[in-house]
XYZ file of C-alpha atoms in Angstrom:
557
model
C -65.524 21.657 -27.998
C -64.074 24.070 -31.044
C -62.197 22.068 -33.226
C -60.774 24.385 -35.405
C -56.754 23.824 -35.031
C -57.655 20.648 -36.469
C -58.936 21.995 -40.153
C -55.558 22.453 -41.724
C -55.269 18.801 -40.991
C -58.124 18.325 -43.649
C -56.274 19.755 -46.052
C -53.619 17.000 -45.727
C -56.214 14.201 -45.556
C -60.014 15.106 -45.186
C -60.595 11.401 -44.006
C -58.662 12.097 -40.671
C -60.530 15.079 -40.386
C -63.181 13.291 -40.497
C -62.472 10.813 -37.803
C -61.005 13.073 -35.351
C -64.151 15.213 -35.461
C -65.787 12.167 -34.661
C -63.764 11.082 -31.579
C -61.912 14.094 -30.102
C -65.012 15.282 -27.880
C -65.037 16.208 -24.364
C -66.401 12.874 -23.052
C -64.048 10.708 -25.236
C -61.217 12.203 -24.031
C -62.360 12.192 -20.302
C -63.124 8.596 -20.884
C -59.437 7.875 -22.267
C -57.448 10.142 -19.847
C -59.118 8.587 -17.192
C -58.419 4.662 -17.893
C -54.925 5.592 -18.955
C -54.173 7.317 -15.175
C -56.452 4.490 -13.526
C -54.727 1.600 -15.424
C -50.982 3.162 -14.739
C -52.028 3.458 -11.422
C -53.222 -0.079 -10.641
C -49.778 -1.130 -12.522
C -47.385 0.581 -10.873
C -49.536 0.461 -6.951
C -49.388 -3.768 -7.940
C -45.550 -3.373 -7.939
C -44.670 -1.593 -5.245
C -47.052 -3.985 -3.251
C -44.119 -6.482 -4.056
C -41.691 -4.363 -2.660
C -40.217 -6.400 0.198
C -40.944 -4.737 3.485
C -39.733 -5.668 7.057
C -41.865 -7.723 9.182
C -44.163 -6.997 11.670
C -40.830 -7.667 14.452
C -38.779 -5.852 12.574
C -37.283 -8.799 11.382
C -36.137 -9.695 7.678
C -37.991 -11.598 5.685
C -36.223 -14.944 4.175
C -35.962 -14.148 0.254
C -37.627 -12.063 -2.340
C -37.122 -11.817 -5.670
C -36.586 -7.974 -5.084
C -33.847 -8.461 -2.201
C -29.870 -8.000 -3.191
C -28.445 -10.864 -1.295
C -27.521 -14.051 -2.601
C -29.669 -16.611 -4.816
C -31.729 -18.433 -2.846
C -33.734 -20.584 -5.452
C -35.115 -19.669 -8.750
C -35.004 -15.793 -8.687
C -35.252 -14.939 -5.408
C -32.378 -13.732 -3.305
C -31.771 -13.389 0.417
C -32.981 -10.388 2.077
C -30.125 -8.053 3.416
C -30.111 -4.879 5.412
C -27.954 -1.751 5.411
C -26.320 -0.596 8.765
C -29.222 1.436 9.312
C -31.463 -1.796 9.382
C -32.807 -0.583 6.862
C -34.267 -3.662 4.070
C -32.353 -3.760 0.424
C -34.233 -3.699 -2.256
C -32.635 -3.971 -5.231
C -34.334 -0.868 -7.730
C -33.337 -2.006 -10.750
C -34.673 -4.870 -11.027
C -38.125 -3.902 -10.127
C -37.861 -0.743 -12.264
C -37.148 -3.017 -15.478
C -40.291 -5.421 -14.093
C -42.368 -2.389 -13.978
C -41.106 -1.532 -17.743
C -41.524 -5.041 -19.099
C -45.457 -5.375 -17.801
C -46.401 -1.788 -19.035
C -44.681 -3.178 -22.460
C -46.686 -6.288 -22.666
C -49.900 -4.535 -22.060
C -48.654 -2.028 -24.562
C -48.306 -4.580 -27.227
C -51.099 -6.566 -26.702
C -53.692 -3.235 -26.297
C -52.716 -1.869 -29.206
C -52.556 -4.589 -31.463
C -55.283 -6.297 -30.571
C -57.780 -3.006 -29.336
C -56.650 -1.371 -32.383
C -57.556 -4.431 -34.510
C -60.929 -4.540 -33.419
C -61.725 -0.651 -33.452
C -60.516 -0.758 -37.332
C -62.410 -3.619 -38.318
C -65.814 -2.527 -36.554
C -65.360 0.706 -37.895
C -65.348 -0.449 -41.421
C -68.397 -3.015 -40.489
C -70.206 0.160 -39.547
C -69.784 2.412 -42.217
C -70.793 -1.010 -44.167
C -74.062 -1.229 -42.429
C -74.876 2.601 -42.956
C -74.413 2.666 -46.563
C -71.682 5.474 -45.785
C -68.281 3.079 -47.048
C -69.820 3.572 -50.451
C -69.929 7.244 -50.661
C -66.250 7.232 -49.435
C -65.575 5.046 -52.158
C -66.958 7.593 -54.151
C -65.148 10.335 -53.233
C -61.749 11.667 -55.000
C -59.674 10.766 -52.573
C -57.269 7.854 -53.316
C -57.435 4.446 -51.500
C -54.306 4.988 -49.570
C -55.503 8.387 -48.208
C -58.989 7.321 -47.281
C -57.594 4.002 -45.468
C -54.213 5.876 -43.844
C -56.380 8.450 -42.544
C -58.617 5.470 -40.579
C -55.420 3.987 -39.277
C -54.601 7.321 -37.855
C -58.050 8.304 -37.076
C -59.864 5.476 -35.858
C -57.796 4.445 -33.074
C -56.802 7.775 -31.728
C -58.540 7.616 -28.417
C -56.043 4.460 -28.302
C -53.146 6.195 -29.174
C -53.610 9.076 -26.680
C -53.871 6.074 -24.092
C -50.790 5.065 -25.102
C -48.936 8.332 -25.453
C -49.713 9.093 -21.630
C -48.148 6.095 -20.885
C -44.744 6.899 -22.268
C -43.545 8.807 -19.418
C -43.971 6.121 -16.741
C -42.797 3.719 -19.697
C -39.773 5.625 -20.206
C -38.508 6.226 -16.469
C -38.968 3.100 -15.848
C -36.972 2.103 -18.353
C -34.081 4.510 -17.831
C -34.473 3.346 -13.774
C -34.039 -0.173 -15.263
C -30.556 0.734 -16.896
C -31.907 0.567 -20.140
C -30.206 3.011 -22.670
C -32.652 5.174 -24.150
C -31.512 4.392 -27.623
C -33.394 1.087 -27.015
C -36.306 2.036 -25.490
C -37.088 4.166 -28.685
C -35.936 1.503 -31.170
C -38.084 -1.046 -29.152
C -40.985 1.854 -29.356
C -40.273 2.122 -33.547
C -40.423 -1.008 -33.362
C -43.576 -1.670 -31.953
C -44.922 1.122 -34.121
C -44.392 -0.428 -37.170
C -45.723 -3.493 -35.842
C -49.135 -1.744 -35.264
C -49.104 -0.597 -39.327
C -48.738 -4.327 -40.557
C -51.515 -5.226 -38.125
C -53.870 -2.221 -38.705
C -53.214 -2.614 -42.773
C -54.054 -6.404 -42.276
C -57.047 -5.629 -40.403
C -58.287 -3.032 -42.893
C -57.799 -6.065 -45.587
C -59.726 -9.001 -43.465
C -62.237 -5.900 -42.646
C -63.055 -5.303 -46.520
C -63.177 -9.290 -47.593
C -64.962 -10.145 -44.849
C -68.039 -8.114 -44.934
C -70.144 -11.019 -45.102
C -69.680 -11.935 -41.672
C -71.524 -8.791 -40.397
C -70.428 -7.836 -36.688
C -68.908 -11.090 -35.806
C -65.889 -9.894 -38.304
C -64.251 -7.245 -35.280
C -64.266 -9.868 -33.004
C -63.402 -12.685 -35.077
C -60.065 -10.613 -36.175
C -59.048 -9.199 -32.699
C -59.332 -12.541 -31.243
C -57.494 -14.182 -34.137
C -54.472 -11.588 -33.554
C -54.367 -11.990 -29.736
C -53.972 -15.421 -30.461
C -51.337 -15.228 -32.664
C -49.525 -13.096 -30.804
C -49.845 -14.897 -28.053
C -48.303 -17.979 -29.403
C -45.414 -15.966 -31.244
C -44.568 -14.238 -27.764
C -44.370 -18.016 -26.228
C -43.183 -20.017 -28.777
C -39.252 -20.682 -28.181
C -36.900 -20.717 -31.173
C -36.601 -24.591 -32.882
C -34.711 -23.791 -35.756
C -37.332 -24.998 -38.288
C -39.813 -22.842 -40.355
C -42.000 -22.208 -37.460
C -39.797 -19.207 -36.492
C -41.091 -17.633 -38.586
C -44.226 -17.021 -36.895
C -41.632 -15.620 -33.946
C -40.811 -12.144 -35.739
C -44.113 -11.150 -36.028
C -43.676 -10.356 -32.199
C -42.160 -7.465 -30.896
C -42.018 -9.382 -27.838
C -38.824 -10.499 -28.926
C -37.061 -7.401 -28.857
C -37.575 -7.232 -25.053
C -35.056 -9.764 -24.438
C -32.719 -7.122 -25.768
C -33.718 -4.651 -23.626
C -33.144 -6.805 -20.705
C -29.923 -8.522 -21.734
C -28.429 -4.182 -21.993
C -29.439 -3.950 -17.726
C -27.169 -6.813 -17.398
C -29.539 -8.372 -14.826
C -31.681 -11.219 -14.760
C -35.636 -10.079 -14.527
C -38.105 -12.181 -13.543
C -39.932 -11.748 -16.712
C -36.985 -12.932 -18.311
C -37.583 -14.347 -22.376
C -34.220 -16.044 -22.049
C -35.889 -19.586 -22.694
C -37.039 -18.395 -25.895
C -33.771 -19.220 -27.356
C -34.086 -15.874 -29.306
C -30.477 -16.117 -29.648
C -30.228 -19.063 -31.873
C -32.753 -17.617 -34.568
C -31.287 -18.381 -38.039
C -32.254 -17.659 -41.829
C -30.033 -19.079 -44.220
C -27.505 -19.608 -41.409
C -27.210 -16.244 -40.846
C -27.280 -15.155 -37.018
C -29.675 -12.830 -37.409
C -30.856 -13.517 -33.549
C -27.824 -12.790 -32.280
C -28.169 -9.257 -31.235
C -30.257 -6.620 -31.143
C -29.497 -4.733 -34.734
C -29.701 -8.253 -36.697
C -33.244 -9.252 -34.674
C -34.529 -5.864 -35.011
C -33.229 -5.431 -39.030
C -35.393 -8.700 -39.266
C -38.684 -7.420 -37.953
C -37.961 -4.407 -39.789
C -38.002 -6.033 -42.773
C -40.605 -8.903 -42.184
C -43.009 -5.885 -41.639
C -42.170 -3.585 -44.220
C -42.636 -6.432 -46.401
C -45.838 -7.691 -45.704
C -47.121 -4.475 -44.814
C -46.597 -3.653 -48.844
C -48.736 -6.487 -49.739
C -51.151 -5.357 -47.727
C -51.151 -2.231 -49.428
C -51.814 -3.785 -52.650
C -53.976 -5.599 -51.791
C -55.994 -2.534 -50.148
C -55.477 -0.359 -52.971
C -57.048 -3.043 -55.781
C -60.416 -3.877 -53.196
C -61.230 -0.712 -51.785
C -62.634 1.007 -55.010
C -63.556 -2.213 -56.766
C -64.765 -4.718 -54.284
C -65.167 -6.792 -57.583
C -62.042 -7.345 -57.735
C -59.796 -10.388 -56.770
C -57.639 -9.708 -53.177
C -54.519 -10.136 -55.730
C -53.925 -10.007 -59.189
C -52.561 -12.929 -60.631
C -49.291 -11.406 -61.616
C -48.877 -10.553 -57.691
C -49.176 -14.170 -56.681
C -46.386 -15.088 -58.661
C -44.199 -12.734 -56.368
C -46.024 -13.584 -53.457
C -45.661 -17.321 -53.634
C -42.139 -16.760 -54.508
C -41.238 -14.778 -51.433
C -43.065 -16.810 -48.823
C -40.870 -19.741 -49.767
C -37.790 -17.835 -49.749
C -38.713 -16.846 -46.259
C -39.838 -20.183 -45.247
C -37.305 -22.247 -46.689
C -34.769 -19.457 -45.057
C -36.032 -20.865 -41.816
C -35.978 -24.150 -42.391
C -32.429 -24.492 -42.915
C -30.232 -25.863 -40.191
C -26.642 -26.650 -39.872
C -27.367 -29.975 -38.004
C -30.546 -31.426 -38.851
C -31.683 -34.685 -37.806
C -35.039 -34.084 -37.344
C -37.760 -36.566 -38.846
C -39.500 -35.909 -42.555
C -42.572 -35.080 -40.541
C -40.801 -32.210 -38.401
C -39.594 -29.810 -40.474
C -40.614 -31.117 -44.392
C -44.127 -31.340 -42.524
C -44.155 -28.229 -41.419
C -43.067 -26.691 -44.953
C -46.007 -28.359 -46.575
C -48.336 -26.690 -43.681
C -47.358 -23.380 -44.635
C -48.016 -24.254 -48.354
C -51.135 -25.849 -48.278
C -52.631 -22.947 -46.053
C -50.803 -20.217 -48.549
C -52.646 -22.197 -51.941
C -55.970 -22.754 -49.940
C -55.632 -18.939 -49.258
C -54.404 -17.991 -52.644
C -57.417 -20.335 -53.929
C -59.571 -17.832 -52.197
C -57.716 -14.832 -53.159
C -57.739 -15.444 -56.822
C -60.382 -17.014 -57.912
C -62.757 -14.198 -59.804
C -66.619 -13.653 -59.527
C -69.140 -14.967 -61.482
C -69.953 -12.261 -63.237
C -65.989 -11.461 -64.254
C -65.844 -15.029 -65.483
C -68.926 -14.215 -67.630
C -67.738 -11.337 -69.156
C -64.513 -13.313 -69.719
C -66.425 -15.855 -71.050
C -68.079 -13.692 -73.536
C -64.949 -12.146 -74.806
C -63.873 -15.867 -75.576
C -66.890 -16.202 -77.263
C -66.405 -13.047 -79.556
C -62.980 -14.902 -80.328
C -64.272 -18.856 -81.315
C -62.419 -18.528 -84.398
C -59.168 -18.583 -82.834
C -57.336 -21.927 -81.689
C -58.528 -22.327 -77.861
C -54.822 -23.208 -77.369
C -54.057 -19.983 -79.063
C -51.475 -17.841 -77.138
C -53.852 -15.457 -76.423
C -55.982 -17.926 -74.058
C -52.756 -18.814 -72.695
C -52.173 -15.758 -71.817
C -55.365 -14.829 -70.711
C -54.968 -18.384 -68.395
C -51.528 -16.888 -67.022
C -52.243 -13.491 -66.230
C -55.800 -12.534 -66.961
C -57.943 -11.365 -63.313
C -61.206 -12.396 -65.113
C -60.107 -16.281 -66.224
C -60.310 -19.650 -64.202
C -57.873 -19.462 -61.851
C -56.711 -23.295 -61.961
C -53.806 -22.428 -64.786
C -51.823 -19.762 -62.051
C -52.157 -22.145 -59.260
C -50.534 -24.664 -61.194
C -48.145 -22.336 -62.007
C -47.443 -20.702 -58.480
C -47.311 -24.856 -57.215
C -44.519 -25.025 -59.611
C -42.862 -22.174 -58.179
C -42.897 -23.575 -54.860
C -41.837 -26.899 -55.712
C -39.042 -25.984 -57.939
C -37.632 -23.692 -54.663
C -39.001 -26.798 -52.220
C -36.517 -29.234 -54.379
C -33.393 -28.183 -53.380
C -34.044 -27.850 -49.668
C -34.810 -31.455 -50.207
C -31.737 -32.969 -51.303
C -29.809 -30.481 -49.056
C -31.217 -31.116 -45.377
C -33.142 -34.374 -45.730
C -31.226 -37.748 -45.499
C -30.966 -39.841 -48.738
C -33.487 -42.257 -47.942
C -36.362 -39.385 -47.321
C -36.061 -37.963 -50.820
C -38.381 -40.004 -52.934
C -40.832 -39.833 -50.017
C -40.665 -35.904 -49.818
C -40.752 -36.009 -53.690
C -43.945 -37.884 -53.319
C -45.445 -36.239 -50.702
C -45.340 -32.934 -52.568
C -46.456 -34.213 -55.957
C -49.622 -35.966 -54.445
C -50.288 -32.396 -52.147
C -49.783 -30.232 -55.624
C -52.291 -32.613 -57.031
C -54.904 -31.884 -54.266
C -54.049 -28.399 -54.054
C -55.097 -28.335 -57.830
C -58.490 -30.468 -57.008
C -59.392 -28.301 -54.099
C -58.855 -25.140 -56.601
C -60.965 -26.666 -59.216
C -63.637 -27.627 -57.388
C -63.369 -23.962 -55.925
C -63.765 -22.366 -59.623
C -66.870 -24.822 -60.018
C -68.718 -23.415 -56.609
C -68.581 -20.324 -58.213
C -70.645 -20.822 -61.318
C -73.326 -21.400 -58.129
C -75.892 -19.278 -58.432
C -75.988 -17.723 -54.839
C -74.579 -14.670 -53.104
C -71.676 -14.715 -50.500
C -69.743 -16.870 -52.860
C -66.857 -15.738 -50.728
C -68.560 -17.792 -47.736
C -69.489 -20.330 -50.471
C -65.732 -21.146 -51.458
C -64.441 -21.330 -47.978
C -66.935 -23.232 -46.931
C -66.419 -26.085 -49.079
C -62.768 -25.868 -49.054
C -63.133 -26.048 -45.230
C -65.216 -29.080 -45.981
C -63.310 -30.577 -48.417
C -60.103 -30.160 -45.278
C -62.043 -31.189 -41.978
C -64.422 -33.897 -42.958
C -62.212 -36.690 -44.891
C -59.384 -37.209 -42.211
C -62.772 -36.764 -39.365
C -64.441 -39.501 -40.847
C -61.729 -41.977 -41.215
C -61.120 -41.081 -37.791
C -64.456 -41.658 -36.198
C -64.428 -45.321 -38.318
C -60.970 -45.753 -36.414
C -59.210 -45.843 -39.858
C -55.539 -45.452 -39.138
C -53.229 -44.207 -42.053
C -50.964 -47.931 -41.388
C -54.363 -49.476 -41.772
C -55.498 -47.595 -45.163
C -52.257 -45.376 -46.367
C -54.598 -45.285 -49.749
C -57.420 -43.490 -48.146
C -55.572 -40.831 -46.127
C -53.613 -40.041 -49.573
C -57.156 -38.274 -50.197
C -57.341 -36.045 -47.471
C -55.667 -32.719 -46.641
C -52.990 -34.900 -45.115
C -50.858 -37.465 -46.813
C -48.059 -37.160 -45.301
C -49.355 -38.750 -42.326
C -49.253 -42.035 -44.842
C -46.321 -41.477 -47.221
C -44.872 -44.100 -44.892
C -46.994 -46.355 -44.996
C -47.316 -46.167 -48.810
C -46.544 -48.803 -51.778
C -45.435 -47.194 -54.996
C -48.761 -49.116 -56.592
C -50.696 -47.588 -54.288
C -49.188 -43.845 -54.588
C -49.531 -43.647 -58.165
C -53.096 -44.964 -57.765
C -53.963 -41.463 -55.612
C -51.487 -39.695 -58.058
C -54.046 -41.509 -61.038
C -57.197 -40.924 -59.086
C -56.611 -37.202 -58.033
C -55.907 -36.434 -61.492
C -59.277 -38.023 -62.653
C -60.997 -36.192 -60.409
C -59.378 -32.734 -61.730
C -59.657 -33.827 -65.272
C -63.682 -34.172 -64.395
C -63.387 -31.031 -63.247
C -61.757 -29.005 -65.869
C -63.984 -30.502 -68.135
C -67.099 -29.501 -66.314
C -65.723 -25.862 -65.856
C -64.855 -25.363 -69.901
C -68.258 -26.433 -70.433
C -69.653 -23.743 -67.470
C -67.419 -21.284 -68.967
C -68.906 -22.353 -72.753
C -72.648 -21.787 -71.071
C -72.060 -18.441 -69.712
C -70.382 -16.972 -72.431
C -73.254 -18.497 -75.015
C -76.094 -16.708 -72.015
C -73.507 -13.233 -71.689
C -73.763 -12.849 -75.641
C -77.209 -13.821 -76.169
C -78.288 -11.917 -73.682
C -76.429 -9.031 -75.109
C -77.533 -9.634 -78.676
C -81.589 -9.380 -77.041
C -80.368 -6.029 -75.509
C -79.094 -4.586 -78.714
C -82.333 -5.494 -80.646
């Protein structure tokens, strides 16, 4: 098959060149046209197999949830017939049924099929050896990896572009206003570029995991979307997770019929979405403005993110000047969510929830800043070649604060501070009186850990193995899962031993429980602990630098 209108496309971006040749061929496409027809087929043949039809006597049938009479129960309505005897079926309806299922299989297909094509794409090209000589060529990082998101899954996206017809007369049958459809379609669009950038990401970090990584990531991303697409609206910082789903704009779509389907998303409660009290689930333009933004948003720090690994996979995920920002908007968007005119929810509900969020963000920022070995050597040396100085000097300080090659214990501290000083105020504004010196506490003695788990993190990296990626989540995993297992399994409840569960990844299970005596205790003992461990990293980061420099002296000789 000649390929030849697709050269001037090379001149644009020789990477999509590159994949297209690679995928447009005769078979492929055969392949693709074929399941598209086959699976619209099956769709639409398995609705108008619901169509009600007149019985075998020519009688009516009872109810269907496709007749125009009355309701009957739930969404089924009596069956009625015209003068001709002829049955009622109300069009509409099972148009906009039709419209919702082929919109549900196009979310979830391309989301989660396009996940997994990028990700074992970039595993390949791993295994060959050819992701290097990309890397090598003058193209920038934003070319190489825009022309994968366009190239990779275009078998995919010809699937899906076949489909629009059927997708949009059955959505103009449906009464839907075409202005919607394609919003809904943008929508879903831009959706795809926040998943595909964030698959590219997990696809380059994750290399280690070899050709489990495709379907560890498509199966995470079903899952989430699943549970965003299900998870009704309860006004607390979980809703969040509810507008990374373009599910939600479908309730839209339906509510402009003016019908009830029966794959309504009514009890999602989409309706009642807030962010700092602001409505903006109240129609279409605020929920969709939302989304809009939530994407565009993340899909940046994606791009940063992409742009710093690709060409250095030496590098940390972000720099430590990014966190800052990153931590910073998280909790604006969290805290956004958390807000409610009427609270009177328990500390564990929603202040729980907050602390979630933030101990997964630090245990992932843990991950995402802390440098390589052989960075923290060579930033070892250059404090070495600087001895005379004052180590509290402003230049270590800075170094501490900002520096990509330092110990990365100094910016978590810092970013914690960030997110309590934001935390604070949603305290003493939505939690009763009585709960503030327990939130207070909860969040000191989780900063605390945060900072032990990130220490002991830096100190797993002066191992001397390979995959320290693996390494570091592995024993932050451990250092999660295996306290508040084995208190468990010895059937120690936090009322029983509120001291104990202080330790784990968990304390807020035993704030309540907890005696001041025996909260500054934890407060006293986590704090030992991280002293310990500074003090064994300064004296890592002493060794190294006193190997880098000998060992460059013996190379200079």
């Amino acid at each position: 098959m000649k390929l030849g209108w697709l050269y001037p496309v090379g001149d644009w971006n020789p990477q999509l060149l590159r994949e297209l040749k690679g995928r447009l061929k005769p078979r492929n496409l055969i392949i693709s046209a074929a399941i598209s027809l086959l699976g619209q087929f099956v769709l639409y043949m398995s609705y108008v197999v619901q169509i009600p039809q007149l019985r075998a006597d020519g009688s009516l049938p009872m109810s269907d949830k496709y007749c125009t009479g009355g309701s009957e129960y739930s969404y089924y309505h009596k069956c009625l017939a015209d003068a001709a005897g002829n049955l009622l079926v109300d069009w509409q309806k099972w148009s906009l049924d039709l419209f919702l299922a082929l919109s549900l299989i196009g979310i979830f297909g391309l989301l989660v099929a396009g996940t997994y094509l990028l990700i074992n794409d970039l595993a390949q090209e791993e295994r060959r050896g050819t992701l290097n000589f990309i890397r090598l060529s003058p193209q920038s990082a934003q070319s190489i990896l825009l022309g994968k998101i366009l190239g990779v899954p275009i078998l995919l996206y010809l699937i899906a572009i076949s489909a629009v017809p059927l997708h949009l007369w059955s959505g103009l049958a449906a009464g839907i206003p075409v202005g919607r459809i394609f919003s809904f379609d943008g929508i879903l669009g831009l959706s795809c570029l926040f998943f595909y950038s964030l698959s590219l990401l997990f696809g380059l970090v994750s290399s280690a995991l070899g050709g489990f990584q495709a379907w560890l990531g498509s199966g995470t991303v079903l899952g989430f979307l699943w549970i965003a697409a299900i998870k009704p609206v309860i006004n607390n910082s979980l809703d969040w997770i509810s507008i990374f789903s373009p599910v939600l704009i479908l309730q839209y779509l339906i509510a402009a019929t003016g019908i009830e389907s029966t794959n309504s998303f009514s009890y999602l409660n989409i309706e009642q979405l807030h962010w700092f009290f602001l409505p903006v689930g109240l129609g279409m333009v605020g929920l969709g403005s939302a989304l809009i933004l939530n994407y565009s948003l993340w899909t940046y720090w994606c791009w940063q993110a992409l742009n710093r690994r690709f060409h250095n996979p030496s590098k940390t995920i972000f720099s430590k000047r990014q966190s800052y920002l990153i931590v910073a908007g998280v909790e604006v968007t969290i805290i956004g969510f958390a807000f409610s005119e009427n609270y009177n929810r328990l500390l564990e509900d929603n202040f729980g929830i907050l602390l979630l969020y933030n101990f997964l963000l630090f245990l992932g920022l843990v991950v995402a800043l802390t440098p390589q070995k052989q960075a923290l050597q060579d930033w070892a040396r250059y404090r070495k070649q600087r001895q005379r100085k004052n180590l509290l000097s402003s230049s270590l300080v800075r170094d501490l604060i900002w520096g990509e090659k330092s110990p990365v214990i100094v910016t978590i501290a810092l970013n914690l501070a960030i997110a309590s000083t934001m935390l604070v105020p949603w305290i003493f504004t939505q939690l009763d009186g009585r709960d503030w010196l327990p939130a207070l506490t909860n969040l000191a003695i989780s900063a605390s850990l945060i900072l032990v788990y990130a220490a002991i993190a830096q100190l797993v990296v002066f191992m001397r193995t390979q995959k320290q990626g693996l390494w570091i989540i592995g024993a932050l995993a451990a250092l999660v899962i295996l306290p508040p297992v084995i208190l468990g399994l010895l059937a120690i409840e936090p009322s029983q031993a509120p001291l104990l569960w202080l330790f784990t990844a968990f304390p807020y299970a035993a704030i309540k429980y907890t005696s001041i005596s025996s909260t500054f205790l934890a407060l006293l003992g986590q704090f030992s602990v991280l002293a310990l461990c500074t003090l064994q990293i300064s004296r890592q980061v002493k060794i190294a630098g006193e190997s880098a420099s000998k060992a460059l002296l013996a190379g200079t000789k």
